[in-house]
Coordinates of N, CA, C and O in Angstrom, one line a residue:
I484 N 115.9 110.4 -117.3 CA 116.4 111.6 -118.0 C 115.8 111.6 -119.4 O 116.0 110.6 -120.1
D485 N 115.2 112.6 -119.7 CA 114.5 112.8 -121.1 C 115.5 113.2 -122.1 O 116.3 114.1 -121.9
A486 N 115.5 112.5 -123.3 CA 116.5 112.8 -124.3 C 116.4 114.2 -124.8 O 117.4 114.8 -125.1
G487 N 115.2 114.8 -124.9 CA 115.1 116.2 -125.3 C 115.7 117.1 -124.3 O 116.3 118.1 -124.7
K488 N 115.6 116.8 -123.0 CA 116.2 117.7 -122.0 C 117.7 117.6 -122.1 O 118.4 118.6 -121.9
I489 N 118.2 116.4 -122.4 CA 119.6 116.2 -122.5 C 120.2 117.1 -123.6 O 121.1 117.8 -123.5
H490 N 119.5 117.0 -124.8 CA 119.9 117.8 -125.9 C 119.9 119.3 -125.6 O 120.8 120.0 -126.0
D491 N 118.8 119.7 -125.0 CA 118.7 121.2 -124.7 C 119.8 121.6 -123.7 O 120.4 122.6 -123.9
A492 N 120.0 120.8 -122.7 CA 121.1 121.1 -121.7 C 122.4 121.1 -122.4 O 123.3 121.9 -122.1
M493 N 122.7 120.1 -123.3 CA 124.0 120.1 -124.0 C 124.2 121.3 -124.8 O 125.2 121.9 -124.8
N494 N 123.1 121.8 -125.5 CA 123.2 123.0 -126.3 C 123.5 124.2 -125.4 O 124.3 125.0 -125.7
E495 N 122.8 124.3 -124.3 CA 123.0 125.4 -123.3 C 124.4 125.5 -122.8 O 125.1 126.5 -122.8
I496 N 125.0 124.3 -122.4 CA 126.3 124.3 -121.9 C 127.3 124.5 -123.0 O 128.3 125.2 -122.8
R497 N 127.1 123.9 -124.2 CA 128.0 124.1 -125.3 C 128.1 125.6 -125.7 O 129.2 126.1 -126.0
V498 N 127.0 126.3 -125.6 CA 127.0 127.7 -125.9 C 127.9 128.4 -124.9 O 128.7 129.3 -125.3
G499 N 127.8 128.0 -123.7 CA 128.7 128.6 -122.6 C 130.1 128.3 -122.9 O 131.0 129.2 -122.8
I500 N 130.4 127.1 -123.3 CA 131.8 126.7 -123.6 C 132.3 127.5 -124.8 O 133.4 128.0 -124.8
N501 N 131.5 127.6 -125.9 CA 132.0 128.2 -127.1 C 132.1 129.7 -126.9 O 133.0 130.3 -127.4
C502 N 131.2 130.3 -126.1 CA 131.3 131.8 -125.9 C 132.3 132.2 -124.9 O 132.9 133.2 -125.0
Y503 N 132.4 131.4 -123.8 CA 133.2 131.9 -122.7 C 134.4 131.0 -122.3 O 135.1 131.3 -121.4
G504 N 134.5 129.9 -123.1 CA 135.6 129.0 -122.8 C 135.2 127.9 -121.8 O 135.8 126.9 -121.7
Y505 N 134.2 128.2 -121.0 CA 133.6 127.2 -120.1 C 132.3 127.7 -119.6 O 132.0 128.9 -119.7
D506 N 131.5 126.8 -119.0 CA 130.2 127.2 -118.5 C 130.5 127.7 -117.1 O 131.1 127.0 -116.3
Q507 N 130.0 128.9 -116.8 CA 130.2 129.5 -115.5 C 129.6 128.7 -114.3 O 130.0 128.8 -113.2
R508 N 128.5 128.0 -114.6 CA 127.9 127.2 -113.5 C 128.5 125.9 -113.4 O 128.9 125.2 -114.4
Q509 N 128.7 125.4 -112.2 CA 129.3 124.1 -111.9 C 128.1 123.1 -111.9 O 127.0 123.4 -111.5
A510 N 128.4 121.9 -112.3 CA 127.4 120.8 -112.3 C 127.0 120.5 -110.8 O 127.8 120.4 -110.0
D511 N 125.7 120.4 -110.6 CA 125.2 119.9 -109.3 C 125.6 118.5 -109.1 O 125.3 117.6 -109.9
P512 N 126.3 118.2 -108.0 CA 126.8 116.9 -107.7 C 125.7 115.8 -107.7 O 126.0 114.7 -108.2
S513 N 124.5 116.1 -107.3 CA 123.5 115.1 -107.3 C 123.0 114.8 -108.7 O 122.7 113.6 -109.0
V514 N 123.1 115.7 -109.6 CA 122.8 115.5 -111.0 C 123.8 114.5 -111.6 O 123.5 113.6 -112.3
V515 N 125.1 114.8 -111.3 CA 126.2 114.0 -111.8 C 126.0 112.5 -111.3 O 126.2 111.6 -112.1
V516 N 125.7 112.3 -110.0 CA 125.6 111.0 -109.5 C 124.4 110.3 -110.2 O 124.6 109.1 -110.6
K517 N 123.3 111.0 -110.4 CA 122.2 110.3 -111.1 C 122.5 110.0 -112.5 O 122.1 109.0 -113.1
L518 N 123.2 110.9 -113.2 CA 123.6 110.8 -114.6 C 124.6 109.6 -114.7 O 124.4 108.7 -115.6
D519 N 125.5 109.5 -113.8 CA 126.5 108.3 -113.8 C 125.7 107.0 -113.7 O 126.0 106.0 -114.4
A520 N 124.7 107.0 -112.8 CA 123.9 105.8 -112.6 C 123.1 105.4 -113.8 O 123.0 104.3 -114.2
K521 N 122.6 106.4 -114.5 CA 121.8 106.3 -115.7 C 122.7 105.7 -116.8 O 122.3 104.8 -117.5
I522 N 123.9 106.2 -116.9 CA 124.8 105.8 -117.9 C 125.1 104.3 -117.7 O 125.1 103.5 -118.7
D523 N 125.4 103.9 -116.5 CA 125.7 102.5 -116.2 C 124.5 101.6 -116.5 O 124.7 100.4 -116.9
Q524 N 123.3 102.1 -116.3 CA 122.1 101.2 -116.5 C 121.6 101.2 -118.0 O 120.9 100.3 -118.4
E525 N 122.0 102.2 -118.8 CA 121.5 102.3 -120.1 C 121.9 101.2 -121.0 O 123.1 100.9 -121.1
K526 N 121.0 100.6 -121.7 CA 121.3 99.5 -122.6 C 121.3 99.9 -124.1 O 122.0 99.3 -124.9
D527 N 120.5 100.9 -124.4 CA 120.5 101.4 -125.8 C 121.7 102.2 -126.1 O 122.0 103.2 -125.4
N528 N 122.5 101.8 -127.1 CA 123.7 102.5 -127.4 C 123.6 104.0 -127.8 O 124.4 104.8 -127.4
K529 N 122.5 104.3 -128.5 CA 122.4 105.7 -128.9 C 122.1 106.6 -127.7 O 122.6 107.7 -127.6
N530 N 121.2 106.1 -126.8 CA 120.9 106.9 -125.6 C 122.2 106.9 -124.7 O 122.5 108.0 -124.1
K531 N 122.9 105.8 -124.6 CA 124.1 105.8 -123.8 C 125.1 106.8 -124.4 O 125.8 107.5 -123.6
A532 N 125.3 106.9 -125.7 CA 126.2 107.8 -126.3 C 125.8 109.2 -125.9 O 126.7 110.1 -125.6
A533 N 124.5 109.6 -126.0 CA 124.1 110.9 -125.7 C 124.3 111.2 -124.3 O 124.8 112.4 -123.9
L534 N 124.1 110.3 -123.4 CA 124.3 110.5 -121.9 C 125.8 110.7 -121.7 O 126.2 111.6 -120.9
L535 N 126.7 110.0 -122.4 CA 128.1 110.1 -122.2 C 128.6 111.5 -122.7 O 129.5 112.1 -122.0
V536 N 128.0 111.9 -123.8 CA 128.4 113.3 -124.3 C 128.0 114.3 -123.3 O 128.7 115.2 -122.9
Y537 N 126.8 114.2 -122.7 CA 126.3 115.2 -121.8 C 127.2 115.2 -120.5 O 127.5 116.2 -120.0
R538 N 127.6 114.0 -120.1 CA 128.5 113.9 -118.9 C 129.8 114.6 -119.2 O 130.4 115.3 -118.4
A539 N 130.3 114.4 -120.4 CA 131.6 115.0 -120.8 C 131.4 116.5 -120.8 O 132.3 117.2 -120.4
V540 N 130.3 117.0 -121.3 CA 130.1 118.4 -121.4 C 130.0 119.0 -119.9 O 130.5 120.1 -119.7
L541 N 129.4 118.3 -119.0 CA 129.4 118.7 -117.6 C 130.8 118.8 -117.1 O 131.2 119.7 -116.3
L542 N 131.7 117.8 -117.5 CA 133.1 117.9 -117.1 C 133.8 119.2 -117.6 O 134.6 119.8 -116.9
L543 N 133.4 119.5 -118.8 CA 134.0 120.7 -119.4 C 133.7 122.0 -118.7 O 134.4 123.0 -118.8
S544 N 132.6 122.0 -117.9 CA 132.3 123.1 -117.1 C 133.3 123.4 -116.0 O 133.3 124.5 -115.5
T545 N 134.2 122.4 -115.8 CA 135.2 122.6 -114.7 C 136.6 122.8 -115.3 O 137.6 122.8 -114.6
L546 N 136.7 123.1 -116.6 CA 138.0 123.1 -117.2 C 138.9 124.2 -116.6 O 140.1 123.9 -116.4
Q547 N 138.4 125.3 -116.3 CA 139.2 126.4 -115.7 C 139.8 126.0 -114.4 O 140.9 126.3 -114.1
S548 N 139.0 125.4 -113.5 CA 139.5 125.0 -112.2 C 140.1 123.7 -112.2 O 140.9 123.4 -111.2
S549 N 139.9 122.9 -113.2 CA 140.4 121.5 -113.2 C 140.8 121.1 -114.6 O 140.0 120.4 -115.3
P550 N 141.9 121.5 -115.1 CA 142.3 121.2 -116.5 C 142.3 119.7 -116.8 O 142.1 119.3 -118.0
E551 N 142.5 118.8 -115.8 CA 142.5 117.4 -116.1 C 141.1 116.9 -116.5 O 141.0 115.8 -117.0
S552 N 140.1 117.7 -116.3 CA 138.8 117.4 -116.7 C 138.7 117.1 -118.2 O 137.9 116.3 -118.7
A553 N 139.5 117.8 -119.0 CA 139.5 117.6 -120.5 C 139.9 116.1 -120.8 O 139.3 115.5 -121.7
E554 N 140.9 115.6 -120.1 CA 141.3 114.2 -120.4 C 140.2 113.2 -120.0 O 139.9 112.2 -120.7
K555 N 139.5 113.5 -118.8 CA 138.4 112.6 -118.4 C 137.3 112.7 -119.4 O 136.6 111.7 -119.7
A556 N 137.0 113.9 -119.9 CA 135.9 114.1 -120.9 C 136.3 113.3 -122.2 O 135.4 112.7 -122.7
I557 N 137.5 113.3 -122.6 CA 137.9 112.6 -123.8 C 137.7 111.1 -123.6 O 137.2 110.4 -124.5
E558 N 138.0 110.6 -122.4 CA 137.7 109.2 -122.2 C 136.2 108.9 -122.3 O 135.8 107.8 -122.9
L559 N 135.4 109.7 -121.8 CA 133.9 109.5 -121.9 C 133.5 109.6 -123.4 O 132.6 108.8 -123.8
L560 N 134.1 110.5 -124.1 CA 133.7 110.7 -125.5 C 134.2 109.6 -126.3 O 133.5 109.2 -127.3
N561 N 135.3 109.0 -126.0 CA 135.8 107.8 -126.7 C 134.8 106.6 -126.5 O 134.5 105.9 -127.5
A562 N 134.3 106.5 -125.3 CA 133.2 105.5 -125.0 C 132.0 105.8 -125.8 O 131.3 104.9 -126.3
A563 N 131.6 107.1 -125.9 CA 130.4 107.5 -126.6 C 130.6 107.2 -128.1 O 129.6 106.7 -128.7
E564 N 131.8 107.4 -128.6 CA 132.0 107.1 -130.0 C 131.8 105.6 -130.3 O 131.3 105.2 -131.3
K565 N 132.3 104.8 -129.4 CA 132.1 103.3 -129.5 C 130.6 103.0 -129.5 O 130.2 102.1 -130.2
A566 N 129.9 103.6 -128.6 CA 128.4 103.3 -128.5 C 127.6 103.8 -129.7 O 126.7 103.1 -130.2
D567 N 128.0 105.0 -130.2 CA 127.3 105.5 -131.4 C 128.2 106.4 -132.2 O 128.3 107.6 -132.0
P568 N 128.9 105.8 -133.2 CA 129.9 106.5 -134.0 C 129.3 107.5 -135.0 O 130.0 108.3 -135.6
K569 N 128.0 107.6 -135.0 CA 127.3 108.5 -135.9 C 126.7 109.8 -135.2 O 126.0 110.5 -135.8
L570 N 127.1 110.0 -134.0 CA 126.6 111.1 -133.2 C 127.6 112.3 -133.3 O 128.7 112.2 -132.7
P571 N 127.3 113.3 -134.1 CA 128.3 114.4 -134.3 C 128.7 115.1 -133.1 O 129.8 115.6 -133.0
E572 N 127.8 115.2 -132.1 CA 128.2 115.9 -130.8 C 129.4 115.3 -130.2 O 130.2 115.9 -129.5
V573 N 129.6 114.0 -130.4 CA 130.8 113.3 -129.8 C 132.0 114.0 -130.3 O 132.9 114.3 -129.5
Y574 N 132.1 114.1 -131.6 CA 133.3 114.6 -132.2 C 133.5 116.1 -132.0 O 134.6 116.6 -131.7
N575 N 132.4 116.9 -132.0 CA 132.6 118.3 -131.7 C 133.1 118.6 -130.3 O 134.0 119.3 -130.0
T576 N 132.4 117.8 -129.4 CA 132.8 118.0 -128.0 C 134.2 117.5 -127.7 O 135.0 118.2 -127.0
R577 N 134.6 116.4 -128.3 CA 136.0 115.9 -128.1 C 137.0 116.9 -128.8 O 138.0 117.2 -128.2
G578 N 136.6 117.5 -129.9 CA 137.4 118.6 -130.5 C 137.6 119.7 -129.5 O 138.7 120.3 -129.5
I579 N 136.6 120.1 -128.8 CA 136.7 121.2 -127.9 C 137.7 120.8 -126.8 O 138.6 121.6 -126.4
C580 N 137.7 119.6 -126.3 CA 138.7 119.1 -125.3 C 140.1 119.2 -125.9 O 141.0 119.7 -125.2
H581 N 140.3 118.7 -127.1 CA 141.6 118.7 -127.7 C 142.1 120.2 -127.9 O 143.2 120.5 -127.6
F582 N 141.2 121.0 -128.3 CA 141.5 122.4 -128.5 C 141.9 123.1 -127.2 O 142.9 123.8 -127.2
F583 N 141.2 122.8 -126.1 CA 141.6 123.3 -124.8 C 143.0 122.8 -124.4 O 143.7 123.6 -123.8
K584 N 143.3 121.6 -124.8 CA 144.6 121.1 -124.4 C 145.7 121.5 -125.4 O 146.8 121.0 -125.4
K585 N 145.4 122.5 -126.3 CA 146.3 123.0 -127.2 C 146.7 122.0 -128.3 O 147.8 122.1 -128.9
N586 N 145.8 121.1 -128.6 CA 146.0 120.1 -129.7 C 145.1 120.4 -130.8 O 144.1 119.7 -131.1
A587 N 145.3 121.6 -131.5 CA 144.5 122.0 -132.6 C 144.4 121.0 -133.7 O 143.3 120.9 -134.4
D588 N 145.5 120.3 -134.0 CA 145.4 119.3 -135.1 C 144.4 118.2 -134.8 O 143.7 117.8 -135.7
L589 N 144.4 117.7 -133.5 CA 143.5 116.6 -133.2 C 142.1 117.2 -133.1 O 141.1 116.5 -133.5
A590 N 141.9 118.4 -132.7 CA 140.6 119.1 -132.6 C 140.1 119.2 -134.1 O 138.9 118.9 -134.3
L591 N 140.9 119.6 -135.0 CA 140.5 119.7 -136.4 C 139.9 118.4 -136.9 O 138.9 118.3 -137.6
V592 N 140.6 117.3 -136.6 CA 140.2 116.0 -137.1 C 138.8 115.7 -136.6 O 137.9 115.2 -137.3
D593 N 138.5 116.0 -135.3 CA 137.2 115.7 -134.7 C 136.2 116.7 -135.3 O 135.0 116.2 -135.6
Y594 N 136.5 117.9 -135.5 CA 135.5 118.8 -136.1 C 135.1 118.4 -137.5 O 134.0 118.5 -137.9
E595 N 136.1 117.9 -138.2 CA 135.8 117.4 -139.6 C 134.9 116.2 -139.5 O 134.0 116.1 -140.4
K596 N 135.1 115.3 -138.6 CA 134.2 114.2 -138.5 C 132.7 114.7 -138.1 O 131.8 114.1 -138.7
A597 N 132.6 115.6 -137.2 CA 131.3 116.1 -136.8 C 130.6 116.7 -138.0 O 129.4 116.5 -138.3
I598 N 131.3 117.5 -138.8 CA 130.8 118.2 -140.0 C 130.4 117.2 -141.1 O 129.4 117.3 -141.8
A599 N 131.2 116.1 -141.2 CA 130.9 115.1 -142.2 C 129.6 114.4 -141.9 O 128.8 114.0 -142.7
L600 N 129.3 114.2 -140.6 CA 128.1 113.6 -140.1 C 126.9 114.6 -140.2 O 125.8 114.2 -140.4
N601 N 127.2 115.9 -140.0 CA 126.1 116.9 -140.1 C 126.7 118.2 -140.7 O 127.2 119.0 -139.9
P602 N 126.6 118.3 -142.0 CA 127.2 119.5 -142.7 C 126.6 120.8 -142.2 O 127.2 121.9 -142.5
S603 N 125.5 120.8 -141.5 CA 124.9 122.1 -141.0 C 125.2 122.3 -139.5 O 124.6 123.1 -138.9
Y604 N 126.2 121.6 -139.0 CA 126.5 121.7 -137.6 C 127.3 123.0 -137.3 O 128.5 123.1 -137.5
L605 N 126.6 124.1 -137.0 CA 127.1 125.4 -136.9 C 128.3 125.5 -135.9 O 129.3 126.1 -136.1
D606 N 128.1 124.9 -134.7 CA 129.2 124.9 -133.7 C 130.5 124.3 -134.2 O 131.6 124.8 -134.0
A607 N 130.3 123.1 -134.9 CA 131.5 122.4 -135.4 C 132.2 123.3 -136.5 O 133.4 123.3 -136.6
I608 N 131.4 123.9 -137.3 CA 132.0 124.8 -138.4 C 132.8 125.9 -137.8 O 133.9 126.2 -138.2
S609 N 132.2 126.6 -136.8 CA 132.9 127.7 -136.1 C 134.1 127.2 -135.4 O 135.2 127.8 -135.5
N610 N 134.0 126.1 -134.7 CA 135.1 125.5 -134.0 C 136.2 125.1 -135.0 O 137.4 125.3 -134.7
R611 N 135.9 124.5 -136.1 CA 136.9 124.2 -137.1 C 137.6 125.4 -137.6 O 138.8 125.4 -137.7
G612 N 136.9 126.5 -137.7 CA 137.5 127.8 -138.1 C 138.6 128.2 -137.1 O 139.6 128.7 -137.4
D613 N 138.2 128.0 -135.8 CA 139.2 128.4 -134.7 C 140.4 127.5 -134.8 O 141.6 128.0 -134.7
A614 N 140.2 126.2 -135.1 CA 141.4 125.3 -135.2 C 142.2 125.7 -136.4 O 143.5 125.7 -136.3
Y615 N 141.6 126.0 -137.5 CA 142.4 126.4 -138.7 C 143.2 127.6 -138.4 O 144.4 127.7 -138.8
W616 N 142.6 128.6 -137.7 CA 143.3 129.8 -137.4 C 144.6 129.5 -136.6 O 145.7 130.0 -136.9
V617 N 144.4 128.7 -135.5 CA 145.6 128.4 -134.7 C 146.6 127.6 -135.4 O 147.8 127.8 -135.2
L618 N 146.2 126.8 -136.4 CA 147.2 126.1 -137.2 C 147.8 126.9 -138.3 O 148.5 126.4 -139.1
G619 N 147.4 128.2 -138.4 CA 148.0 129.1 -139.4 C 147.3 129.0 -140.8 O 147.8 129.6 -141.7
K620 N 146.2 128.4 -140.9 CA 145.4 128.2 -142.1 C 144.3 129.3 -142.1 O 143.1 129.0 -142.0
K621 N 144.8 130.6 -142.3 CA 143.9 131.7 -142.1 C 142.8 131.8 -143.2 O 141.7 132.1 -142.9
D622 N 143.1 131.4 -144.4 CA 142.1 131.4 -145.5 C 141.0 130.4 -145.2 O 139.8 130.7 -145.3
K623 N 141.3 129.2 -144.7 CA 140.3 128.2 -144.4 C 139.5 128.7 -143.1 O 138.3 128.5 -143.0
A624 N 140.2 129.3 -142.2 CA 139.5 129.8 -141.0 C 138.5 130.9 -141.4 O 137.4 130.8 -140.9
L625 N 138.9 131.8 -142.2 CA 138.0 132.8 -142.7 C 136.8 132.3 -143.4 O 135.7 132.7 -143.2
A626 N 137.1 131.3 -144.3 CA 136.0 130.6 -145.0 C 135.0 130.0 -144.1 O 133.8 130.1 -144.3
D627 N 135.5 129.3 -143.1 CA 134.5 128.7 -142.1 C 133.7 129.7 -141.3 O 132.5 129.6 -141.1
K628 N 134.4 130.8 -140.9 CA 133.6 131.9 -140.2 C 132.6 132.5 -141.1 O 131.5 132.8 -140.6
I629 N 132.9 132.7 -142.4 CA 131.9 133.3 -143.3 C 130.8 132.3 -143.5 O 129.6 132.7 -143.5
Q630 N 131.1 131.0 -143.7 CA 130.1 130.0 -143.9 C 129.2 130.0 -142.6 O 128.0 129.9 -142.7
F631 N 129.8 130.0 -141.4 CA 129.0 130.0 -140.2 C 128.1 131.2 -140.1 O 126.9 131.0 -139.8
Q632 N 128.6 132.4 -140.5 CA 127.7 133.6 -140.4 C 126.6 133.5 -141.4 O 125.4 133.9 -141.1
R633 N 126.8 133.0 -142.6 CA 125.8 132.8 -143.7 C 124.7 131.9 -143.2 O 123.5 132.1 -143.4
M634 N 125.2 130.7 -142.7 CA 124.2 129.7 -142.2 C 123.4 130.2 -141.0 O 122.2 130.0 -140.9
L635 N 124.0 131.0 -140.2 CA 123.3 131.5 -139.0 C 122.3 132.6 -139.5 O 121.2 132.6 -139.0
S636 N 122.7 133.4 -140.4 CA 121.8 134.4 -141.0 C 120.6 133.7 -141.6 O 119.4 134.2 -141.4
K637 N 120.8 132.6 -142.3 CA 119.6 131.9 -142.9 C 118.7 131.4 -141.8 O 117.5 131.3 -142.0
L638 N 119.2 131.0 -140.6 CA 118.4 130.5 -139.6 C 117.5 131.7 -139.0 O 116.3 131.5 -138.7
Y639 N 118.1 132.8 -138.8 CA 117.4 133.9 -138.2 C 116.6 134.8 -139.2 O 115.6 135.4 -138.9
Y640 N 117.1 134.8 -140.4 CA 116.4 135.6 -141.5 C 116.2 134.7 -142.7 O 116.8 135.0 -143.8
P641 N 115.3 133.7 -142.7 CA 115.2 132.8 -143.8 C 114.8 133.3 -145.1 O 115.0 132.8 -146.1
T642 N 114.1 134.5 -145.1 CA 113.6 135.1 -146.3 C 114.6 136.0 -147.0 O 114.4 136.4 -148.1
Q643 N 115.6 136.4 -146.3 CA 116.6 137.3 -146.8 C 117.8 136.5 -147.3 O 118.2 135.5 -146.8
T644 N 118.5 137.0 -148.3 CA 119.7 136.3 -148.8 C 120.9 137.2 -148.2 O 120.9 138.4 -148.3
P645 N 121.9 136.5 -147.7 CA 123.0 137.2 -147.1 C 123.9 137.8 -148.1 O 124.0 137.4 -149.2

């Protein structure tokens, strides 16, 4: 499994989760079996962490039909955190799991960690705004959504100032 392909697939699935609450496509069981085998064989901690995050994201694609998937995904993400505590995707994805389980306070902690590791992590900034909103911190939620929009505008229109 190519690391670039993992990153692209994680982004594609994450967009589905962030936009629709879950990815409409279910993971191909043969891919899951191969991925699990690759995780077991992987010796490099950074690669193992990325594979564990990807596996957790695949689990999130089943949240609507299988809510216990969030707990299984959290277990994988905890292992990913041990393998590479500097991978911001671990924390953002685990935050998504906590948020799904209606634990906005735990989600917020993870989104904060993701942003601390990568201050330009758009998904984590947007997700943190959602957690702030649910926790009743409307001003902080609005500030995150404005920051998200400004950063996104700079990506798409780098010569214009928002």
